[in-house]
Coordinates of C-alpha atoms and ligand atoms in Angstrom, one line a residue:
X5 CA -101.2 210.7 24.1
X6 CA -97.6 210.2 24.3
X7 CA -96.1 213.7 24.6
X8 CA -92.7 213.1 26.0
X9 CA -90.1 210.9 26.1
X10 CA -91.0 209.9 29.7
X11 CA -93.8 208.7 28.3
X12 CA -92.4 206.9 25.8
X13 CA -90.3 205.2 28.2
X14 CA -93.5 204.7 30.6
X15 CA -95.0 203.0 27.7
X16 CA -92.0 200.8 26.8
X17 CA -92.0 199.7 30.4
X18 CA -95.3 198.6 30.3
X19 CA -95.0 195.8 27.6
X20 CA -92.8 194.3 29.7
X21 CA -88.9 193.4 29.3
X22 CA -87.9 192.6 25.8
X23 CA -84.9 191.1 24.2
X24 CA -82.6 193.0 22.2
X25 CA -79.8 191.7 19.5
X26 CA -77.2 193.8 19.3
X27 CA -74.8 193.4 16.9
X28 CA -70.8 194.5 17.5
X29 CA -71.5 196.1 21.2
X30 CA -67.7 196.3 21.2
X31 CA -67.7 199.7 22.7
X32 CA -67.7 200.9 26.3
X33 CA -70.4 204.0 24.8
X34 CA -72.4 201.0 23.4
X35 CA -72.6 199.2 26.3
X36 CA -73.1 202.4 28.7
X37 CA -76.4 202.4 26.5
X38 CA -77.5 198.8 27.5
X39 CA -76.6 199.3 31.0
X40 CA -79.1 202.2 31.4
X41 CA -81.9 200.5 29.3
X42 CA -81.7 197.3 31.7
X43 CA -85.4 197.4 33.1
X44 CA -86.4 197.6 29.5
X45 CA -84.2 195.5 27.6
X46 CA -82.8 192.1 28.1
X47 CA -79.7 192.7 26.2
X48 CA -78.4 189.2 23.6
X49 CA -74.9 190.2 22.2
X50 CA -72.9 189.3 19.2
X51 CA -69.0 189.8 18.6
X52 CA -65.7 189.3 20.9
X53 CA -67.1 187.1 23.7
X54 CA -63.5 188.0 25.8
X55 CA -63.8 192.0 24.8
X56 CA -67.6 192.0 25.8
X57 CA -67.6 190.1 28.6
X58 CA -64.7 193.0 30.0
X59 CA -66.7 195.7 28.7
X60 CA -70.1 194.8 30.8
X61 CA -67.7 194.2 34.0
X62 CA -66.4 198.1 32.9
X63 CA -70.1 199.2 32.9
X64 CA -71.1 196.9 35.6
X65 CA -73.8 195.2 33.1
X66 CA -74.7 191.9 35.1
X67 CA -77.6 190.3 32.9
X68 CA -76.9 189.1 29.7
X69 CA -76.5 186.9 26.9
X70 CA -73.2 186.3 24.6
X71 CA -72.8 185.1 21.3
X72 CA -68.7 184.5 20.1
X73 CA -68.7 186.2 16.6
X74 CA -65.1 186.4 14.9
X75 CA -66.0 189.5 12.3
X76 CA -68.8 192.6 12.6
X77 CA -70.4 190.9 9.3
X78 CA -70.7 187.6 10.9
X79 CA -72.1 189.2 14.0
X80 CA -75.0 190.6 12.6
X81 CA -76.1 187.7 10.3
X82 CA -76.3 185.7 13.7
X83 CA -78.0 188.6 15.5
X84 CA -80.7 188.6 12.1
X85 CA -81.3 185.1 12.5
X86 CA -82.0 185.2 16.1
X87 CA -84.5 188.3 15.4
X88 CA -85.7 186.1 12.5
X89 CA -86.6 183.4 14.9
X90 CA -87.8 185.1 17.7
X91 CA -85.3 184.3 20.2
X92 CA -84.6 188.3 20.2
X93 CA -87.1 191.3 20.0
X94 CA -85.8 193.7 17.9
X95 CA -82.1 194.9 16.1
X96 CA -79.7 197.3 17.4
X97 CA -76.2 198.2 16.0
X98 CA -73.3 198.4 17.3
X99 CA -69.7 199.1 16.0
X100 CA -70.2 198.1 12.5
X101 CA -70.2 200.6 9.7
X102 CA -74.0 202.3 8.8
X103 CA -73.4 200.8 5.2
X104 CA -72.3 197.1 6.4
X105 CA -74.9 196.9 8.7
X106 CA -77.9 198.3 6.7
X107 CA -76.4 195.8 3.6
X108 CA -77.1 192.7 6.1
X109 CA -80.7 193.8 7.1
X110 CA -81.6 194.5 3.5
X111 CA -80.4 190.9 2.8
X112 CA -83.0 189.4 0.4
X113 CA -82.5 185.7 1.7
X114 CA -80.8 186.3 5.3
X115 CA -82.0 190.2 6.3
X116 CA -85.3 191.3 7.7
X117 CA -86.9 192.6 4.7
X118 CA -90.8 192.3 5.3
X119 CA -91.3 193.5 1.7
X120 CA -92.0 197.2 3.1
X121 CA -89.2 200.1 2.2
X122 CA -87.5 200.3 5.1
X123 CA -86.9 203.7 6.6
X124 CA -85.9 205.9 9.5
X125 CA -88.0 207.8 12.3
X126 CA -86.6 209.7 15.0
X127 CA -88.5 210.8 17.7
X128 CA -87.4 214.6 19.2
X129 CA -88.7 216.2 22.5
X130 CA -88.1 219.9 21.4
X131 CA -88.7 222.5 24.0
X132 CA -91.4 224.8 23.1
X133 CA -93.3 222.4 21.2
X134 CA -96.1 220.8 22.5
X135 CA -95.6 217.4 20.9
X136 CA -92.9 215.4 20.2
X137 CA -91.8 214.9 16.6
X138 CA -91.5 212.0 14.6
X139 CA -89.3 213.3 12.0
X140 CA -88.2 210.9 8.5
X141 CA -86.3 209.7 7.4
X142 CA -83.3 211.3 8.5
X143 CA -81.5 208.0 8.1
X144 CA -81.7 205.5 5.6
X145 CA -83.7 206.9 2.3
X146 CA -81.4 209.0 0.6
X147 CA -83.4 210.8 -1.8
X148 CA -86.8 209.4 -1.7
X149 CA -88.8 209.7 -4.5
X150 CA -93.0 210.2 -4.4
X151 CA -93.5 206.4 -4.0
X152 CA -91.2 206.3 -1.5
X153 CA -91.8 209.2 0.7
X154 CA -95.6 207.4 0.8
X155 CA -94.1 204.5 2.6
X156 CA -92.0 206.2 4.5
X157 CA -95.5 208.7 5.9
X158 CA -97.4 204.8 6.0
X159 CA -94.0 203.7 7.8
X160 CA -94.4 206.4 10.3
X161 CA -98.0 206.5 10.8
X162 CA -98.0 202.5 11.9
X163 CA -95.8 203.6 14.4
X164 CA -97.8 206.6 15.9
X165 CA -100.5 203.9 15.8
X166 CA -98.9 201.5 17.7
X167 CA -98.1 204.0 20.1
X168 CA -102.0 204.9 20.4
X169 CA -101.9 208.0 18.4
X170 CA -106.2 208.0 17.4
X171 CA -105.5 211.3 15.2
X172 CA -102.0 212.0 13.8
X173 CA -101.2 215.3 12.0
X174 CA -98.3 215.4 9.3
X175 CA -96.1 218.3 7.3
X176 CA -94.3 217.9 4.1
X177 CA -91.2 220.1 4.8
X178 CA -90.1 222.1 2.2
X179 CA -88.3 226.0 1.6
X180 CA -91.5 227.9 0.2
X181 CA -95.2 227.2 0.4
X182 CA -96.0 227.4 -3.2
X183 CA -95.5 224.2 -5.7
X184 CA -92.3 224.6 -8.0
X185 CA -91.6 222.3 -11.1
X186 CA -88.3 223.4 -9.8
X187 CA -88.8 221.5 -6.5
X188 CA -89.5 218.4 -6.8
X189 CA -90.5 218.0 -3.0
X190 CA -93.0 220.5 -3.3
X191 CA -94.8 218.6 -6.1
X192 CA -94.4 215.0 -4.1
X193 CA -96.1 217.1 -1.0
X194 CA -99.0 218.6 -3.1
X195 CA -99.3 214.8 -4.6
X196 CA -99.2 213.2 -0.7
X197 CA -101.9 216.2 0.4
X198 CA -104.3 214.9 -2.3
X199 CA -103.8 211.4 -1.0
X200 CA -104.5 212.0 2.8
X201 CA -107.8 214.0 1.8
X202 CA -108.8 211.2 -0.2
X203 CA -108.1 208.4 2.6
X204 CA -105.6 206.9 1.2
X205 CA -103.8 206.6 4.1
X206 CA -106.4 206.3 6.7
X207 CA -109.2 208.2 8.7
X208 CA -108.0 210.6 11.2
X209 CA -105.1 211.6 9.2
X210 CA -103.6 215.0 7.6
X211 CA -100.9 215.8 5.8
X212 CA -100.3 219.4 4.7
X213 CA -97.1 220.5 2.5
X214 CA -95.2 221.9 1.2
X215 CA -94.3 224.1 4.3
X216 CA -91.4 226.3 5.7
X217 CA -90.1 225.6 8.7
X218 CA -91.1 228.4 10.4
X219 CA -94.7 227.3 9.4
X220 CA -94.2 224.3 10.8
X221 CA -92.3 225.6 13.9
X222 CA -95.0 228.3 14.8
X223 CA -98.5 229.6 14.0
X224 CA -97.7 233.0 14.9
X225 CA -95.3 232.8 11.8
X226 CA -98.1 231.2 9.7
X227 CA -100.0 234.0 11.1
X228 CA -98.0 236.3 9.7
X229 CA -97.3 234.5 6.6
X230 CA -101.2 234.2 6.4
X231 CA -100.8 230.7 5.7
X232 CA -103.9 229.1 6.6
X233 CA -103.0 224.9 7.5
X234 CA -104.0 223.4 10.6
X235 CA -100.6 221.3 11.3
X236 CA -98.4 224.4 12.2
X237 CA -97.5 223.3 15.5
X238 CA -99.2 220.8 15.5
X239 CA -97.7 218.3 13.1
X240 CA -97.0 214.8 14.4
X241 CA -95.0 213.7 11.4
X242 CA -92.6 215.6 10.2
X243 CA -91.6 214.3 6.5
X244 CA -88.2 215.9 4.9
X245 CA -87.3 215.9 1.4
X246 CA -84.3 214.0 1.8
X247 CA -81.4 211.9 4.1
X248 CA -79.2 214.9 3.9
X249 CA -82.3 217.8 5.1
X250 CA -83.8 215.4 7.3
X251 CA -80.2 214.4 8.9
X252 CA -79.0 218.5 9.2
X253 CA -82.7 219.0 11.0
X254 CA -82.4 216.4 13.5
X255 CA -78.9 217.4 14.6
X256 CA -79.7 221.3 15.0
X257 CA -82.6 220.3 17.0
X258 CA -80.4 218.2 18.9
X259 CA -77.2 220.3 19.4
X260 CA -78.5 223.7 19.6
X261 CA -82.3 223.3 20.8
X262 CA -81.0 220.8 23.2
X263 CA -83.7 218.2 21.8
X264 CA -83.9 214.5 22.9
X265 CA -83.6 212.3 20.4
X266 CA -84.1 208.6 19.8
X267 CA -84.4 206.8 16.7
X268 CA -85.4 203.4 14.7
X269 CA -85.5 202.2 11.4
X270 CA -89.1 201.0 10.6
X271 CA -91.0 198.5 7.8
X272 CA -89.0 195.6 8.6
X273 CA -89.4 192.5 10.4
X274 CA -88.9 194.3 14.0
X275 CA -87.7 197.1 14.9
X276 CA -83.9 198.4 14.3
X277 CA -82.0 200.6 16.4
X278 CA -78.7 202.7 14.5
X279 CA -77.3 204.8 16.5
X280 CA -74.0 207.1 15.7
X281 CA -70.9 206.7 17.6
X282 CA -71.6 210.5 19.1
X283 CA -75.1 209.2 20.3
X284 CA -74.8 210.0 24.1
X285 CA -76.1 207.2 26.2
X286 CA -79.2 208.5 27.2
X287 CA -80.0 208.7 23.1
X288 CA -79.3 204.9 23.3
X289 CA -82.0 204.8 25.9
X290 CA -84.3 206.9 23.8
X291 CA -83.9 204.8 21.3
X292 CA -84.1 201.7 22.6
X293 CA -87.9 202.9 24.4
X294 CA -89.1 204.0 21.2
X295 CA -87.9 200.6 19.5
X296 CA -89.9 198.6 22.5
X297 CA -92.8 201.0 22.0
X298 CA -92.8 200.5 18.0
X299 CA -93.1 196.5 18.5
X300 CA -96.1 194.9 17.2
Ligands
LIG21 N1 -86.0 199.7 1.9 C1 -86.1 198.4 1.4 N2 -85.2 198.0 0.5 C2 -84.2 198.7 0.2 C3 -84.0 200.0 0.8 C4 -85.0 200.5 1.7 N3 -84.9 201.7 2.2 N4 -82.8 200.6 0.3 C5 -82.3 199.6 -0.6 N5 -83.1 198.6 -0.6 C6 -82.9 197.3 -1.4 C7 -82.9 197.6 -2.9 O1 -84.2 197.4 -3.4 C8 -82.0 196.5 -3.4 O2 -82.7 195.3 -3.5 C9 -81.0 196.3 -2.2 O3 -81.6 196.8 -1.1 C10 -79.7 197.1 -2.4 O4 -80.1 198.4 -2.8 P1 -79.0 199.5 -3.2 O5 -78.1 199.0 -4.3 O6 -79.7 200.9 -3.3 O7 -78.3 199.5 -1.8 P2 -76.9 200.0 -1.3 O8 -76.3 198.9 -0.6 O9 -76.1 200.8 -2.3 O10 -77.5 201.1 -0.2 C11 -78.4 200.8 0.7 C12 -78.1 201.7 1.9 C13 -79.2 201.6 2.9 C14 -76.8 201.3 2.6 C15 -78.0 203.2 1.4 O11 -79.2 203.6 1.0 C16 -77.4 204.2 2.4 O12 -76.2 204.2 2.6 N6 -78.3 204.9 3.1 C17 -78.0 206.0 4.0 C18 -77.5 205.5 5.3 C19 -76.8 206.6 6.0 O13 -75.6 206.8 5.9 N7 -77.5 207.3 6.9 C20 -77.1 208.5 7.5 C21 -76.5 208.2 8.9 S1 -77.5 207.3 9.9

């Protein structure tokens, strides 16, 4: 089982180098990603062929390919279409807005809609947690409602799946343990628990919610809580009730646990890398691993 981010890396490696589109890699931070990733990814770039071609010389970035694009917009159509064809892997953005980007891929004639929603997964190394978390969607669903948030959980278990997770344990994150008609989450988790026990998602597969954090976080609080589930500590998956929670989450684990962090969007055609502006590099290499890893 994969149960770091060396790992995950380790993994990537071993399906050999792929070729990433990115679209807009018109920043030195962007490129300082690529650089780092270059055993893994084979990088195929799409804006300013005169500001990129200084940027990889800044960053020393010797292997490549370059594609003239005038406009971010016109960058990532070209970048689609060569994911589209399969002369690239998988999607990564670069310095195009979140909104302009995500607009192109949801493009019903030129995007990479497989007919899936498409949502977000990042993958977290936490100290003092004996798995890394897959935590969704902290990205791209805004407020997910019940039919959603089961894609997003099928979305997320394809992915463990692909990374040769057998068993895969999930938790609906929520404030309380009890079910309020004032909650909505807590209702969508009750509805998603029903679901796993029946199979609808697959064998080998729990979901338990709704669920504190703390009884996420640690048994001893379930303990003491006397909340009997078995995915305290142990949950794979963890599924928030929204962008905005899952977003907050991610970025405390990151900035005060110290957490490394990479991230994709899932249920399109191939995998997408968005990464923010304050992603560090090594986030960028994160990232790009778990995209490799999450490849068909
Ligand atoms: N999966 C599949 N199709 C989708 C999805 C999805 N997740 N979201 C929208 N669509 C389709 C709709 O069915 C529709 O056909 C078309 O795309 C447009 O849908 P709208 O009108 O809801 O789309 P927009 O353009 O208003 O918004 C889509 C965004 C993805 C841009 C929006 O949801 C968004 O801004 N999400 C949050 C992104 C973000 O800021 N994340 C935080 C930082 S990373």
């Amino acid at each position: 089982m994969i149960k770091s981010m060396n790992d995950l890396i380790e993994f990537a490696r071993r399906k050999g180098k792929k070729r990433i589109a990115v679209v807009y890699p018109m920043s030195k931070e962007v490129m300082e990603g690529l650089k780092l990733s270059e055993d893994l990814a084979y990088p195929v770039l799409f804006g300013n062929s005169d500001r990129i071609n200084a940027l990889a010389s800044e960053v020393n970035l010797k292997d490549f390919e370059v594609y003239h694009a005038e406009t971010p917009k016109e960058a990532a159509y070209t970048a689609i279409s060569f994911v589209k064809e399969r002369k690239a892997d998988f999607l990564m953005k670069g310095k195009i807005s979140t909104p302009d980007f995500l607009r192109a891929v949801l493009d019903k004639e030129k995007g990479l809609r497989s007919g899936q929603i498409l949502s977000h997964v990042a993958v977290q190394e936490v100290a003092g947690y004996e798995r890394l978390v897959f935590l969704t969607d902290a990205g791209m669903n805004i407020r997910p409602d019940l039919k959603t948030k089961v894609e997003i959980l099928k979305n997320a278990i394809g992915i463990l799946k692909k990374l040769g997770y057998e068993e895969i344990k999930a938790a609906g994150l929520a404030s309380i343990e009890q079910v309020s008609e004032n909650m909505p989450e807590t209702i969508d988790y009750a509805v998603l628990s029903k679901m796993a026990e029946r199979g609808v998602f697959g064998g080998n597969f729990i979901f338990d919610g709704p669920l504190g954090f703390d009884i996420v976080a640690s048994r001893e609080a379930a303990q003491m809580k006397g909340i009997n589930t078995t995915v305290s500590q142990e949950a794979d998956i963890w599924l928030c009730p929204d962008v905005a929670s899952g977003n907050i989450l991610s970025k405390a684990l990151i900035y005060f646990a110290g957490a490394k962090v990479g991230g994709i969007i899932a249920g399109a055609k191939a995998p997408i890398i968005l990464l923010s502006r304050s992603d560090t590099p090594d986030r960028k290499l994160y990232s790009i691993a778990f995209g490799i890893a999450a490849l068909g």
